[in-house]
Coordinates of C-alpha atoms in Angstrom, one line a residue:
X1 CA 50.9 -146.4 80.7
X2 CA 49.1 -149.1 80.2
X3 CA 48.7 -150.4 76.8
X4 CA 51.3 -148.4 75.3
X5 CA 54.8 -148.2 77.4
X6 CA 55.1 -152.2 77.2
X7 CA 58.7 -153.7 76.4
X8 CA 58.3 -153.0 73.0
X9 CA 57.4 -149.5 73.0
X10 CA 60.5 -149.2 75.7
X11 CA 62.8 -151.3 72.9
X12 CA 61.7 -149.3 70.3
X13 CA 62.4 -145.9 71.8
X14 CA 65.8 -146.9 73.4
X15 CA 67.1 -147.8 70.1
X16 CA 66.0 -144.6 68.8
X17 CA 66.9 -142.3 71.3
X18 CA 69.4 -143.7 73.6
X19 CA 69.8 -142.8 76.9
X20 CA 67.0 -140.3 76.7
X21 CA 65.4 -141.1 79.8
X22 CA 66.6 -142.1 83.0
X23 CA 64.6 -144.8 83.4
X24 CA 61.1 -145.8 83.3
X25 CA 57.8 -147.2 84.9
X26 CA 56.5 -150.5 83.5
X27 CA 52.7 -151.0 83.2
X28 CA 51.1 -152.0 86.1
X29 CA 50.8 -155.7 86.5
X30 CA 47.9 -156.7 88.5
X31 CA 47.4 -159.0 91.5
X32 CA 45.0 -161.6 90.9
X33 CA 44.2 -164.6 93.0
X34 CA 46.1 -167.7 92.4
X35 CA 48.7 -166.4 90.0
X36 CA 50.5 -164.2 91.8
X37 CA 54.0 -163.7 90.7
X38 CA 53.5 -166.1 87.6
X39 CA 55.9 -165.7 84.9
X40 CA 52.8 -165.0 82.2
X41 CA 52.2 -161.7 84.3
X42 CA 55.8 -160.9 84.3
X43 CA 56.4 -161.1 80.8
X44 CA 57.2 -157.5 80.1
X45 CA 59.7 -157.4 82.9
X46 CA 61.3 -160.3 82.2
X47 CA 65.4 -159.3 82.0
X48 CA 66.3 -161.7 79.0
X49 CA 63.0 -159.3 77.3
X50 CA 64.3 -155.7 78.6
X51 CA 68.3 -156.2 77.4
X52 CA 68.0 -153.8 74.4
X53 CA 65.4 -151.8 76.7
X54 CA 65.7 -148.4 78.8
X55 CA 66.2 -149.2 82.5
X56 CA 62.5 -150.0 84.1
X57 CA 61.0 -149.9 87.5
X58 CA 58.0 -152.7 87.6
X59 CA 54.7 -151.4 88.5
X60 CA 52.1 -153.4 90.9
X61 CA 48.5 -152.8 91.2
X62 CA 46.2 -154.0 94.0
X63 CA 45.9 -153.9 97.4
X64 CA 46.1 -157.4 98.5
X65 CA 48.6 -157.2 101.1
X66 CA 50.0 -161.2 101.4
X67 CA 49.5 -161.2 97.3
X68 CA 51.6 -158.0 97.3
X69 CA 54.4 -159.2 98.8
X70 CA 54.7 -162.7 96.8
X71 CA 54.2 -160.5 93.7
X72 CA 57.3 -157.8 94.7
X73 CA 59.2 -160.7 96.2
X74 CA 58.8 -162.4 92.3
X75 CA 60.0 -159.0 90.8
X76 CA 63.1 -158.8 93.2
X77 CA 63.9 -162.1 91.9
X78 CA 64.4 -161.2 88.9
X79 CA 66.7 -158.6 89.4
X80 CA 64.9 -155.4 90.6
X81 CA 65.7 -153.7 93.5
X82 CA 62.5 -151.3 93.0
X83 CA 59.0 -151.6 92.9
X84 CA 56.2 -149.2 91.9
X85 CA 52.5 -149.1 93.9
X86 CA 50.2 -147.6 91.6
X87 CA 47.3 -146.0 93.4
X88 CA 46.9 -143.4 90.9
X89 CA 45.1 -145.1 87.8
X90 CA 42.0 -143.3 87.0
X91 CA 39.7 -146.3 85.3
X92 CA 36.7 -146.6 86.8
X93 CA 36.2 -150.3 86.8
X94 CA 39.6 -150.4 88.8
X95 CA 39.0 -147.4 91.4
X96 CA 35.7 -149.1 91.8
X97 CA 37.4 -151.9 93.6
X98 CA 39.6 -149.6 95.9
X99 CA 42.4 -150.0 93.5
X100 CA 44.5 -147.6 91.8
X101 CA 43.1 -143.9 92.2
X102 CA 40.1 -145.8 94.0
X103 CA 42.1 -146.2 97.3
X104 CA 42.7 -142.6 97.9
X105 CA 39.7 -141.8 99.8
X106 CA 40.5 -144.8 102.1
X107 CA 43.7 -143.9 104.4
X108 CA 43.3 -146.5 106.5
X109 CA 43.3 -149.2 103.8
X110 CA 46.7 -147.5 102.3
X111 CA 48.1 -147.6 105.7
X112 CA 47.1 -151.6 105.8
X113 CA 48.5 -152.3 103.1
X114 CA 51.6 -150.3 103.9
X115 CA 51.9 -151.7 107.6
X116 CA 52.3 -155.0 106.0
X117 CA 54.2 -154.9 102.8
X118 CA 57.3 -152.7 103.9
X119 CA 58.5 -154.9 106.6
X120 CA 58.2 -158.0 104.4
X121 CA 59.0 -157.3 100.9
X122 CA 62.8 -157.5 99.2
X123 CA 62.7 -154.5 97.3
X124 CA 62.2 -150.8 97.8
X125 CA 58.7 -149.2 97.5
X126 CA 58.1 -146.2 95.6
X127 CA 54.5 -144.6 95.1
X128 CA 52.9 -143.1 92.6
X129 CA 49.4 -141.5 92.9
X130 CA 47.1 -138.3 92.4
X131 CA 46.1 -135.4 94.0
X132 CA 42.9 -137.7 95.2
X133 CA 40.0 -139.6 93.9
X134 CA 36.9 -137.6 94.3
X135 CA 38.7 -134.3 95.7
X136 CA 42.2 -133.0 95.1
X137 CA 42.6 -132.3 99.1
X138 CA 42.6 -136.0 99.7
X139 CA 46.0 -135.9 99.8
X140 CA 47.1 -133.9 102.5
X141 CA 45.1 -136.5 104.5
X142 CA 47.7 -139.2 103.1
X143 CA 51.0 -137.3 103.3
X144 CA 51.2 -138.2 107.0
X145 CA 50.8 -141.7 106.4
X146 CA 53.1 -141.8 103.6
X147 CA 55.8 -139.9 105.7
X148 CA 55.5 -143.1 108.3
X149 CA 57.3 -145.1 105.9
X150 CA 60.5 -145.6 104.5
X151 CA 59.3 -145.0 100.5
X152 CA 61.9 -144.9 97.8
X153 CA 60.2 -142.0 96.3
X154 CA 56.5 -140.7 95.7
X155 CA 55.0 -139.6 92.2
X156 CA 52.0 -137.2 92.3
X157 CA 50.4 -136.7 89.3
X158 CA 47.9 -133.3 89.2
X159 CA 44.5 -134.6 88.9
X160 CA 42.2 -136.6 90.8
X161 CA 40.8 -140.1 89.5
X162 CA 37.4 -138.5 88.6
X163 CA 39.1 -136.0 86.3
X164 CA 40.4 -138.9 84.3
X165 CA 43.2 -137.3 82.1
X166 CA 40.7 -134.0 81.1
X167 CA 41.0 -130.3 82.7
X168 CA 44.5 -129.4 83.9
X169 CA 46.8 -130.1 86.5
X170 CA 46.9 -128.3 90.0
X171 CA 50.5 -128.0 89.8
X172 CA 49.9 -125.7 93.2
X173 CA 48.7 -128.3 94.9
X174 CA 51.2 -130.9 93.7
X175 CA 53.9 -128.7 95.0
X176 CA 52.3 -127.8 98.3
X177 CA 51.7 -131.7 99.2
X178 CA 55.5 -132.5 97.6
X179 CA 56.7 -129.7 100.3
X180 CA 55.3 -132.1 103.4
X181 CA 56.7 -135.3 102.3
X182 CA 59.7 -136.9 103.5
X183 CA 60.3 -139.1 100.9
X184 CA 61.7 -137.9 97.3
X185 CA 59.6 -136.5 95.0
X186 CA 59.0 -136.6 91.2
X187 CA 56.6 -134.5 89.3
X188 CA 54.1 -136.0 86.6
X189 CA 51.3 -134.2 84.5
X190 CA 51.2 -132.4 81.4
X191 CA 54.6 -132.1 80.2
X192 CA 54.0 -131.3 76.5
X193 CA 56.7 -129.2 75.6
X194 CA 60.3 -128.2 77.0
X195 CA 58.8 -125.0 78.3
X196 CA 56.3 -127.1 80.6
X197 CA 59.2 -129.1 81.6
X198 CA 61.6 -125.6 82.4
X199 CA 58.6 -124.4 84.6
X200 CA 58.3 -127.5 86.8
X201 CA 62.0 -127.7 87.1
X202 CA 62.6 -124.2 88.4
X203 CA 59.7 -124.4 91.1
X204 CA 60.6 -128.0 92.0
X205 CA 64.0 -127.3 92.4
X206 CA 63.5 -125.3 95.7
X207 CA 62.3 -128.3 97.4
X208 CA 65.3 -130.4 98.6
X209 CA 63.6 -133.5 97.9
X210 CA 62.7 -133.0 94.5
X211 CA 64.3 -135.8 92.1
X212 CA 62.7 -134.8 88.3
X213 CA 59.7 -135.2 86.2
X214 CA 57.7 -138.3 84.8
X215 CA 57.0 -137.7 81.6
X216 CA 53.6 -139.8 80.3
X217 CA 51.5 -138.6 77.2
X218 CA 53.8 -136.0 76.3
X219 CA 56.4 -138.6 74.7
X220 CA 53.7 -140.8 73.1
X221 CA 52.7 -137.0 71.4
X222 CA 56.0 -136.2 70.5
X223 CA 59.2 -138.9 70.5
X224 CA 61.4 -136.2 70.3
X225 CA 60.2 -134.1 73.5
X226 CA 63.5 -135.2 75.4
X227 CA 65.8 -134.3 73.1
X228 CA 64.0 -130.8 72.9
X229 CA 64.1 -130.5 76.3
X230 CA 67.8 -130.8 76.5
X231 CA 68.3 -128.3 73.8
X232 CA 69.5 -131.1 71.0
X233 CA 68.6 -129.4 67.6
X234 CA 67.5 -132.0 64.9
X235 CA 65.5 -132.8 62.1
X236 CA 62.4 -133.8 64.8
X237 CA 59.6 -134.6 62.2
X238 CA 62.5 -137.1 60.5
X239 CA 63.6 -138.8 63.4
X240 CA 60.1 -139.2 64.7
X241 CA 59.2 -141.0 61.5
X242 CA 62.1 -143.4 61.7
X243 CA 60.7 -144.4 65.6
X244 CA 57.5 -144.9 64.1
X245 CA 58.9 -146.9 61.6
X246 CA 61.4 -148.7 64.7
X247 CA 58.0 -149.5 66.6
X248 CA 56.0 -150.8 63.7
X249 CA 58.8 -153.1 63.4
X250 CA 58.2 -154.0 67.3
X251 CA 54.6 -154.6 66.5
X252 CA 55.0 -156.9 63.8
X253 CA 57.7 -159.2 65.6
X254 CA 55.6 -158.7 69.2
X255 CA 52.0 -159.9 67.1
X256 CA 51.7 -162.5 64.6
X257 CA 48.7 -161.7 63.2
X258 CA 47.7 -158.8 61.0
X259 CA 44.6 -157.5 62.6
X260 CA 46.0 -156.8 66.1
X261 CA 49.1 -155.3 64.2
X262 CA 47.1 -152.8 62.3
X263 CA 45.0 -152.2 65.5
X264 CA 48.3 -150.9 67.4
X265 CA 50.1 -149.2 64.8
X266 CA 47.0 -147.3 64.2
X267 CA 46.7 -146.2 68.0
X268 CA 49.8 -145.3 67.9
X269 CA 49.5 -143.2 65.1
X270 CA 46.8 -141.4 66.6
X271 CA 49.2 -140.0 69.4
X272 CA 52.5 -139.3 67.2
X273 CA 50.9 -138.0 64.5
X274 CA 50.2 -134.6 66.4
X275 CA 53.6 -133.6 66.1
X276 CA 54.2 -134.5 62.9
X277 CA 54.5 -131.4 60.1
X278 CA 51.7 -133.1 58.0
X279 CA 48.2 -132.2 57.5
X280 CA 45.1 -134.0 59.3
X281 CA 43.7 -134.8 56.1
X282 CA 46.8 -136.9 55.4
X283 CA 46.9 -138.1 58.9
X284 CA 43.0 -139.6 59.2
X285 CA 43.5 -140.8 55.5
X286 CA 46.1 -143.2 57.5
X287 CA 43.8 -144.3 59.9
X288 CA 41.2 -146.0 56.5
X289 CA 44.2 -148.3 55.4
X290 CA 43.0 -151.4 55.7
X291 CA 46.3 -153.2 55.1
X292 CA 49.5 -153.4 57.3
X293 CA 51.7 -153.3 54.1
X294 CA 49.7 -150.6 53.2
X295 CA 50.5 -149.1 56.4
X296 CA 54.0 -149.7 56.3
X297 CA 54.2 -148.0 52.8
X298 CA 52.7 -144.9 53.7
X299 CA 55.2 -144.5 56.8
X300 CA 58.2 -145.2 54.7
X301 CA 56.9 -142.9 51.6
X302 CA 56.4 -139.8 54.2
X303 CA 60.2 -140.7 55.5
X304 CA 61.4 -140.6 52.1
X305 CA 60.0 -137.2 51.4
X306 CA 61.9 -134.4 51.5
X307 CA 62.3 -132.9 55.0
X308 CA 62.6 -129.4 56.2
X309 CA 65.1 -129.1 59.3
X310 CA 63.1 -128.2 62.9
X311 CA 64.9 -125.8 65.3

């Protein structure tokens, strides 16, 4: 997720929960004229920055075929054998330019990109998409196009771009579309609990192409979610707090000024505090702190408080 699951998050997560995820997809690299495949653009996925990270697949956002090939090949030269095409991002300013989910109502444009890119790129190509941008039925016009190409996998998020992250996921349409796909399929959308995961797997296992589940916001709200899915009993509250402390170490190493450090810490705190056994009043009080040292001290005090094991 853009701005949230960059390498500093992936390293901290792998340090605290090694092997919890089989892999990850990096936030997208946007195709921009004049610097396609430049080292600064690829900083988040450089191998030397990811040695302690979970396995990662780089992601591309854009629809310029020649630049797509250059970017994908730059990623292949770094050692990646697969890249992901993001045609699911719902951000309005991106979608307005027929990027991300904004390209979904235009099947001919998707075919144009795939026709040019797939015979030319070095790595395999996977796709991450939504049901549509304006209508959830747009996907049914796209499935025959996707089936014409040797895609590594297709991940479907069960909302439209216009929905952003509101409303509910349309699981029925996701699985109806997945049943028509030739490519292997990952489900994505609103996996918040172990029960959510089990329900999706029980339905998905009926499809021969089902590969598994991609979890996004669920793990930002509850970093211990994979442990709960696997039935690992632990003091989830304490593990979450220790992960937060490790993540904040990464933030301080990544940003060299206290203003962006504190802003980033509070951004993550707004998400992860939802799963902690603390009062809403205490969580909000943390956000009023004005210094990194005070913020870190408050986290440490929570870690050092006596905890009740969670089952």
